[in-house]
Tab-separated table of C-alpha atoms in Angstrom:
chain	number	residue	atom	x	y	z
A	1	UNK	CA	213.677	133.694	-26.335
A	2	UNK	CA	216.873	135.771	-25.064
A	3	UNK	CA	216.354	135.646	-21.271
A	4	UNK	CA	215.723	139.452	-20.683
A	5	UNK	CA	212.271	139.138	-22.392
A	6	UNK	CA	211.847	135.939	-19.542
A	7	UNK	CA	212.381	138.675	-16.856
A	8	UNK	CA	210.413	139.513	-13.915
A	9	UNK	CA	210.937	143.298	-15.393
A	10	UNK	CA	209.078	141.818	-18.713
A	11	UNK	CA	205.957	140.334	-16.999
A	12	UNK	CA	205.724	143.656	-14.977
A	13	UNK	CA	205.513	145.402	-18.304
A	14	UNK	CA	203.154	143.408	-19.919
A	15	UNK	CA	200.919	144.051	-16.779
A	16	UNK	CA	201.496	147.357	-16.454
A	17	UNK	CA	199.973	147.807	-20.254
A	18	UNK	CA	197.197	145.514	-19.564
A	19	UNK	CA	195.924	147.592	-16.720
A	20	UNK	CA	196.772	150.671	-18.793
A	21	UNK	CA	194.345	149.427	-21.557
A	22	UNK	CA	191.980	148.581	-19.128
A	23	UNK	CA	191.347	152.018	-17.541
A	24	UNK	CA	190.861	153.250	-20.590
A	25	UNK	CA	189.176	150.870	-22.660
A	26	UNK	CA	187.554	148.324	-20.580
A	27	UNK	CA	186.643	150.815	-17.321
A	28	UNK	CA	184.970	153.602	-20.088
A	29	UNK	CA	183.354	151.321	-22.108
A	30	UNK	CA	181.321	149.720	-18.841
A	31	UNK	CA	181.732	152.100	-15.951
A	32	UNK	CA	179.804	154.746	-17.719
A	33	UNK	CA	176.820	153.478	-16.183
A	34	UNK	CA	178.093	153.175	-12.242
A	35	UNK	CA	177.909	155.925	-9.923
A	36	UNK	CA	180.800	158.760	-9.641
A	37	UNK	CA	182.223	156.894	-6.683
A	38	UNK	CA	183.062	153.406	-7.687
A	39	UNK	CA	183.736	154.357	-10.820
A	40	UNK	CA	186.828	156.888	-9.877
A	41	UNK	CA	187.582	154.710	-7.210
A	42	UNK	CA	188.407	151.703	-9.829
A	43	UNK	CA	190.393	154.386	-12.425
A	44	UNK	CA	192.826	155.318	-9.797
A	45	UNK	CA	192.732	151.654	-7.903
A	46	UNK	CA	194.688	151.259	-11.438
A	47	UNK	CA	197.018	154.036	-11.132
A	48	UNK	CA	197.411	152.798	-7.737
A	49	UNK	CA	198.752	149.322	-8.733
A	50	UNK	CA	200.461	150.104	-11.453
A	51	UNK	CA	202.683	153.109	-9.483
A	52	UNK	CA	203.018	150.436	-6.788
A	53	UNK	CA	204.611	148.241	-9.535
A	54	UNK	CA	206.985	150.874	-10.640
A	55	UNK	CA	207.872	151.661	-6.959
A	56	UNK	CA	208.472	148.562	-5.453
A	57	UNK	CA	210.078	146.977	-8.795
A	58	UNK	CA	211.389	149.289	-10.744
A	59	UNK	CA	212.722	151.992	-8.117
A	60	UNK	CA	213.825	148.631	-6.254
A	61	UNK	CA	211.806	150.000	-3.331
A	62	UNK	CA	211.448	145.880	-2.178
A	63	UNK	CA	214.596	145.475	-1.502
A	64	UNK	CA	215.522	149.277	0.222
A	65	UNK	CA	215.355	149.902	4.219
A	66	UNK	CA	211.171	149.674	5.350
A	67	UNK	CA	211.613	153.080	6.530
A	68	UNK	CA	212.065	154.394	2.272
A	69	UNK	CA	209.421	151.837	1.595
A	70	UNK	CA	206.502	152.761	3.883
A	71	UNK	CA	207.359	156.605	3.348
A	72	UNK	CA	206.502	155.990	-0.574
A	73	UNK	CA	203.799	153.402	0.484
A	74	UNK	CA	202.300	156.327	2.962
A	75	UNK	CA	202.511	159.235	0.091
A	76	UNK	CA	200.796	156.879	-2.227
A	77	UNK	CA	197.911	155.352	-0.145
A	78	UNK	CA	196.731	159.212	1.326
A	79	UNK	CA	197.182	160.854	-1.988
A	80	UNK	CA	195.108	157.942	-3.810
A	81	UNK	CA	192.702	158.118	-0.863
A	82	UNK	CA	192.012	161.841	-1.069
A	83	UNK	CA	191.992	162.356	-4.322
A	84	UNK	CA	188.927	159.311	-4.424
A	85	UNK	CA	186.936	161.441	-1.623
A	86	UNK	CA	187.318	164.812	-3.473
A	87	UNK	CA	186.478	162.869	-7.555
A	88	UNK	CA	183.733	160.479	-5.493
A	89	UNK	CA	181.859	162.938	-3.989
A	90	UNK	CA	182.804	162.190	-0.440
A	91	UNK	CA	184.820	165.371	0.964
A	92	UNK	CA	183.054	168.169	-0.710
A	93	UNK	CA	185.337	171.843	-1.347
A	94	UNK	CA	183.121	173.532	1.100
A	95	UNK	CA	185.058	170.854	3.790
A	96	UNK	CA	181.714	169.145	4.827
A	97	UNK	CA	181.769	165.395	4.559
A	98	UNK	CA	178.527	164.012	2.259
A	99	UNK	CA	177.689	160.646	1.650
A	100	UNK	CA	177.449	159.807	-1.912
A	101	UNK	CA	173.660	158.972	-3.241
A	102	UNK	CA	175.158	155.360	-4.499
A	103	UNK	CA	175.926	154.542	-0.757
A	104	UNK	CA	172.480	155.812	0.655
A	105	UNK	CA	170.456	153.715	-2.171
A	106	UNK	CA	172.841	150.578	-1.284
A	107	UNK	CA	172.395	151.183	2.796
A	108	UNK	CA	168.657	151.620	2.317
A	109	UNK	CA	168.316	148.777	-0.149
B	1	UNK	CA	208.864	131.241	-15.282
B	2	UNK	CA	209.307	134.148	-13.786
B	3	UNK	CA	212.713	134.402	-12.344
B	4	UNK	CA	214.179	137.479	-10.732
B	5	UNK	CA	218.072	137.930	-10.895
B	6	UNK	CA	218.440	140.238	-8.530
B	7	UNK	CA	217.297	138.366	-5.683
B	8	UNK	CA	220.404	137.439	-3.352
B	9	UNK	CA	222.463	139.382	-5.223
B	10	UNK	CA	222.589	142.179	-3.335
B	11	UNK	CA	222.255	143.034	0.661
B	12	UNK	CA	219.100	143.433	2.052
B	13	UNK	CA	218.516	147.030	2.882
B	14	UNK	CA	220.127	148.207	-0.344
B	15	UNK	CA	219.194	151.941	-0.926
B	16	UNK	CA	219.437	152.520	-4.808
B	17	UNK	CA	221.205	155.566	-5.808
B	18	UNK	CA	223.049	158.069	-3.756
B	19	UNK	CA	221.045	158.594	-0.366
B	20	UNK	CA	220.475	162.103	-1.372
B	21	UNK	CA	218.762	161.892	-4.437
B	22	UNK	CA	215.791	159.821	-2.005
B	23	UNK	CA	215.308	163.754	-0.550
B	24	UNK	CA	214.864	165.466	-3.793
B	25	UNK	CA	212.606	162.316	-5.023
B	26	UNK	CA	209.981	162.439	-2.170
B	27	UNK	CA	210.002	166.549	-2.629
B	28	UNK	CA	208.860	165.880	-5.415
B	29	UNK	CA	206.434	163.311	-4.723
B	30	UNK	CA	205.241	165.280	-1.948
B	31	UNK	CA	204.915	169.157	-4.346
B	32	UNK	CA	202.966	166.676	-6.935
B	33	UNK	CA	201.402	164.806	-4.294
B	34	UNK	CA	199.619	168.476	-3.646
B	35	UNK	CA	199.113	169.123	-7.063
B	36	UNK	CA	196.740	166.096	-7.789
B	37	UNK	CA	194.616	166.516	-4.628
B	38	UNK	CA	194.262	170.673	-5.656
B	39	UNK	CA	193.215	169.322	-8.871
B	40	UNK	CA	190.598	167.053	-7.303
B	41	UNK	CA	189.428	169.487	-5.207
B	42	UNK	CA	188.386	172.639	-8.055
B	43	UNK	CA	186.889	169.794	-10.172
B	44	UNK	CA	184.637	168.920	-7.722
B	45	UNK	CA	183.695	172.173	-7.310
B	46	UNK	CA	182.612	172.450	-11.021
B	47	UNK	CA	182.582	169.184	-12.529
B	48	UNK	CA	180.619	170.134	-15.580
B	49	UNK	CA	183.012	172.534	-16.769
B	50	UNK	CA	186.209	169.874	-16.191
B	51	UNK	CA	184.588	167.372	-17.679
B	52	UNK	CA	184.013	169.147	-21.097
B	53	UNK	CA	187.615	170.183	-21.129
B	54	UNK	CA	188.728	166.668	-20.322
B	55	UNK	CA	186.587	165.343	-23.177
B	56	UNK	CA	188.434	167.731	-25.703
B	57	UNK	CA	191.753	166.129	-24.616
B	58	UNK	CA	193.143	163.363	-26.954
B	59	UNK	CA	193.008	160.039	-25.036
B	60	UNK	CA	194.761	158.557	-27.632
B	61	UNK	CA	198.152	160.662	-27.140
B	62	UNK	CA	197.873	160.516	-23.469
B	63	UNK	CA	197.505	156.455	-23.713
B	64	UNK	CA	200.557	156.947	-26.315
B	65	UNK	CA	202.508	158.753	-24.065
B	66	UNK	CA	201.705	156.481	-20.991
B	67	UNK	CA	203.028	153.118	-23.106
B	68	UNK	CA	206.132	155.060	-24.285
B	69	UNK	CA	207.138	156.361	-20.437
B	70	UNK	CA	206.121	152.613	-19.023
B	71	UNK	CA	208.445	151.368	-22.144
B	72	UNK	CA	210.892	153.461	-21.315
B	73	UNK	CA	210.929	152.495	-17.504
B	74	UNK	CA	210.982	148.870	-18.686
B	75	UNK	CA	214.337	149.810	-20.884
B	76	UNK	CA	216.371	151.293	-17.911
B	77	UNK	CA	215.227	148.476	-15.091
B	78	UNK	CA	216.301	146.450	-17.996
B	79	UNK	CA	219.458	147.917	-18.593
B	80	UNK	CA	220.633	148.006	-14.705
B	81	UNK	CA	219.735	144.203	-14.359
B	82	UNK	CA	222.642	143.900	-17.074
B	83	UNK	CA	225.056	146.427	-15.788
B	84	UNK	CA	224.170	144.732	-12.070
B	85	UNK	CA	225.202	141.267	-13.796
B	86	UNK	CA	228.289	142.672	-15.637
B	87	UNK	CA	226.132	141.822	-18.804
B	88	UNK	CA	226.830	143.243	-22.424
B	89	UNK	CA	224.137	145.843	-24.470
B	90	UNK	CA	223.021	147.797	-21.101
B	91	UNK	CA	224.148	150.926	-23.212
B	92	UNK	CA	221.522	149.827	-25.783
B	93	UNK	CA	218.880	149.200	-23.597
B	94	UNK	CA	219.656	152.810	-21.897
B	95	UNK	CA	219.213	154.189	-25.880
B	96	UNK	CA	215.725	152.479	-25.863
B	97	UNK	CA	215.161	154.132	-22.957
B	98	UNK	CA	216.110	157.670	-24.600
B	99	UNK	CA	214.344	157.097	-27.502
B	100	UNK	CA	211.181	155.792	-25.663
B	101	UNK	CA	211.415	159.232	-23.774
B	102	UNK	CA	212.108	161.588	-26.816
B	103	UNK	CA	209.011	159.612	-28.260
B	104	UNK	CA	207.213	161.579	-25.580
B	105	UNK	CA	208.119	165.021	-26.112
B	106	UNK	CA	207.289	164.766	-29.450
B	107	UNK	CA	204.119	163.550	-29.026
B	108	UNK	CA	203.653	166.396	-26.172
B	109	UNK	CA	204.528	168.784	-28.724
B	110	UNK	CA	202.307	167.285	-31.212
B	111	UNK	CA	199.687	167.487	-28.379
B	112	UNK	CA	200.139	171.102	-27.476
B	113	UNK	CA	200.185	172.297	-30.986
B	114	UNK	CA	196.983	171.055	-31.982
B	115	UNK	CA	195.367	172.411	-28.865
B	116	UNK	CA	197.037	175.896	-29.373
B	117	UNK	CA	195.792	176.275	-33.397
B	118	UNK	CA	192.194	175.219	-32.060
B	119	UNK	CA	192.575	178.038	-29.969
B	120	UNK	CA	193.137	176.207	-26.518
B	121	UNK	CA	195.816	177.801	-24.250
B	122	UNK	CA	196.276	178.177	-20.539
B	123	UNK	CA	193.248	181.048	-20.545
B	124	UNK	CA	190.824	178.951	-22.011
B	125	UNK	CA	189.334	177.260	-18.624
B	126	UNK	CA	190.081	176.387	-15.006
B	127	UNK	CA	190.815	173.021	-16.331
B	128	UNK	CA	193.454	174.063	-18.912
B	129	UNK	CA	195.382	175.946	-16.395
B	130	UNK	CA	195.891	172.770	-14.578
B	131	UNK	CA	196.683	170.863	-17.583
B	132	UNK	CA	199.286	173.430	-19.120
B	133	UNK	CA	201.190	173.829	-15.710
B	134	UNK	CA	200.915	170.438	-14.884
B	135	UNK	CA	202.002	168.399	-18.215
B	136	UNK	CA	204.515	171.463	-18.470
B	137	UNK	CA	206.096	171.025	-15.026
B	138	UNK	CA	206.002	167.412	-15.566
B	139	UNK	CA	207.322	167.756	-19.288
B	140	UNK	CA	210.435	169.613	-17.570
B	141	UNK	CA	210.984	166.633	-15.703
B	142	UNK	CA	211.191	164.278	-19.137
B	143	UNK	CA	213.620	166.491	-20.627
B	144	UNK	CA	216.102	166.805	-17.523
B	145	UNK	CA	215.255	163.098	-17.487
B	146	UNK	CA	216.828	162.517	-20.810
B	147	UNK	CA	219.556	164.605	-19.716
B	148	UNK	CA	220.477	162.238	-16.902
B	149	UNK	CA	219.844	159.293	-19.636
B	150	UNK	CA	222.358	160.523	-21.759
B	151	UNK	CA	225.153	160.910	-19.153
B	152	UNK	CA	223.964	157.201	-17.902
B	153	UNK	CA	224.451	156.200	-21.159
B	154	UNK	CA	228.304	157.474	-21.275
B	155	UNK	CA	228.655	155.641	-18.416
B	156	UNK	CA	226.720	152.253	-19.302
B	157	UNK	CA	229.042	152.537	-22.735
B	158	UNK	CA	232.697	152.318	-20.712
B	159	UNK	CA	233.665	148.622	-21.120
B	160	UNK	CA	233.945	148.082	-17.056
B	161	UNK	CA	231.291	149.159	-14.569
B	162	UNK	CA	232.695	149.674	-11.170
B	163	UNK	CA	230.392	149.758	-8.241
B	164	UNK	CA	230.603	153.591	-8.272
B	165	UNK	CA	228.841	153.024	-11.676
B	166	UNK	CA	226.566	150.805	-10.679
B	167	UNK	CA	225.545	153.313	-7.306
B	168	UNK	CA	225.153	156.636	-10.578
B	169	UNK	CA	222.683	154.384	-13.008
B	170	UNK	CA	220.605	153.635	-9.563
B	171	UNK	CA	220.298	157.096	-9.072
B	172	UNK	CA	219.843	157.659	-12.293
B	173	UNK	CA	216.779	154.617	-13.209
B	174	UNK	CA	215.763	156.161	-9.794
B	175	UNK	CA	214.489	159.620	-11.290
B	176	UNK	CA	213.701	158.199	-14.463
B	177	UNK	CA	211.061	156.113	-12.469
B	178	UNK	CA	209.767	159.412	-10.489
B	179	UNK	CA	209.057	160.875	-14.272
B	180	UNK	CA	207.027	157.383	-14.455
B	181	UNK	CA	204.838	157.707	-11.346
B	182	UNK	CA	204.108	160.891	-11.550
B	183	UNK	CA	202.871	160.540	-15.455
B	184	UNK	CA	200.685	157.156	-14.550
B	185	UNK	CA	198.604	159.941	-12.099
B	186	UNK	CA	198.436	162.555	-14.476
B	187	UNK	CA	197.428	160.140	-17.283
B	188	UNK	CA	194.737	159.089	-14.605
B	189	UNK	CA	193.479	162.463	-13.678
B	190	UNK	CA	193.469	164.349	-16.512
B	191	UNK	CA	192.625	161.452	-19.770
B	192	UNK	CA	190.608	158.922	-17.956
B	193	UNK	CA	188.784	160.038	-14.810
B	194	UNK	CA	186.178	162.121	-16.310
């Protein structure tokens, strides 16, 4: 097998489909049943991992100064984090902060 | 076994690309970065109506068009490993990269024209508006993309690659990458999360 198919940039790609199938395929096919909240939470957990992939390895962000790093690492992590309160019902447009029904039922349970 | 080439075989602390293009790239991160969490926050206003729309898209293009940019990305890390090592067919690997890239403009095309003869267009919905001027801004950012592909290409194809080379195909792989990133959201947002 020529070596660039034995690369680190290979394996990332094979992953980086995997979890690409999985969101689609795997997540719809089962998380039709789970509550709004976990089940946006695990779509973009997946887009989280797999732009953290193309970051870190492909933009070479692992091996550039922390300050670049964290910066993209800091963009990433409040953009994923909002956009999971505003899809999972947690930060409502009206600004007031609800707690979803999935997290009442598993507190009460 | 996974090995990675790079490793010790360049300083620590290496930014890739000129340090300028690192402004422009989180602008852009940051501008898109506001665009997903406005999206998020009219669809929770009226979820019903965003998640009809999203059901009419075709998941099958957008997964299409997600392997094709991730292939593509895969093409030009590929092809600066080489350059990096002073290693023959990076030029190739940067014409992958193209054609991995024009794969997904004409799919986009494909995409838009069946939504415009079913009478979809940017009027139809709140939704639509996001997804025309979203997919379109990001579309824009494919095609310049493939534009700075083809002059990394000329460069990739001269028979010695100087370190000034090397420091233009960072750059370069660098945006490429953004076009990447910003697609894997989209793809999220709009084709899977409804």
């Amino acid at each position: 097998m020529p070596p660039i198919f034995r690369s680190r940039a290979t394996l990332l790609w094979l992953v980086l489909i995997l979890l690409t199938l999985c969101s689609v395929e795997l997540l719809q096919g089962i998380g039709g049943d789970w509550g709004k909240l976990p089940y946006f939470s695990a779509i973009l957990a997946i887009a989280y991992i797999k732009v953290r992939i193309v970051g870190l390895d492909y933009m070479e962000l692992r091996f550039a100064p922390r300050a670049l790093r964290i910066a993209f690492d800091a963009w990433l992590g409040i953009v994923t984090l909002a956009m999971i309160a505003l899809l999972g019902g947690i930060a409502t447009p009206n600004g007031a902060v609800s707690v979803p029904d999935e997290v009442v039922r598993h507190v009460g349970s | 076994m996974v090995r990675d080439p790079r490793r010790g075989r360049r300083p620590a602390d290496h930014v890739p690309g000129e340090e300028g293009i690192w402004v422009f790239i989180f602008g852009d991160l940051v501008v898109f970065g506001l665009f997903f969490v406005t999206y998020c926050y009219y669809r929770s206003g009226a979820v019903a109506l965003y998640t009809a729309s999203q059901h009419q898209l075709d998941q099958m293009l957008g997964l299409t068009n997600t392997i094709l940019l991730l292939t593509s990305s895969w093409f030009i890390a590929s092809a600066l490993e080489r350059a990096r090592q002073g290693a023959r067919h990076a030029d190739r690997l940067i014409l992958g990269g193209i054609a991995c890239g024009a794969g997904f403009v004409v799919v986009k095309f494909f995409e838009y024209s069946a939504k415009v003869a079913s009478g979809i267009t940017l009027n139809s919905s709140e939704f639509y508006i996001f997804y025309y001027m979203y997919t379109g801004i990001h579309l824009l950012h494919v095609i310049i993309g493939l534009g700075v592909l083809t002059y990394l290409y000329s460069i990739a194809r001269q028979s010695a690659t100087s370190a000034g080379h090397i420091r233009i195909l960072e750059g370069g792989a660098v945006f490429w990458h953004l076009v990447d990133v910003l697609w894997i959201i989209l793809f999220a947002l709009l084709y899977v999360a409804r």
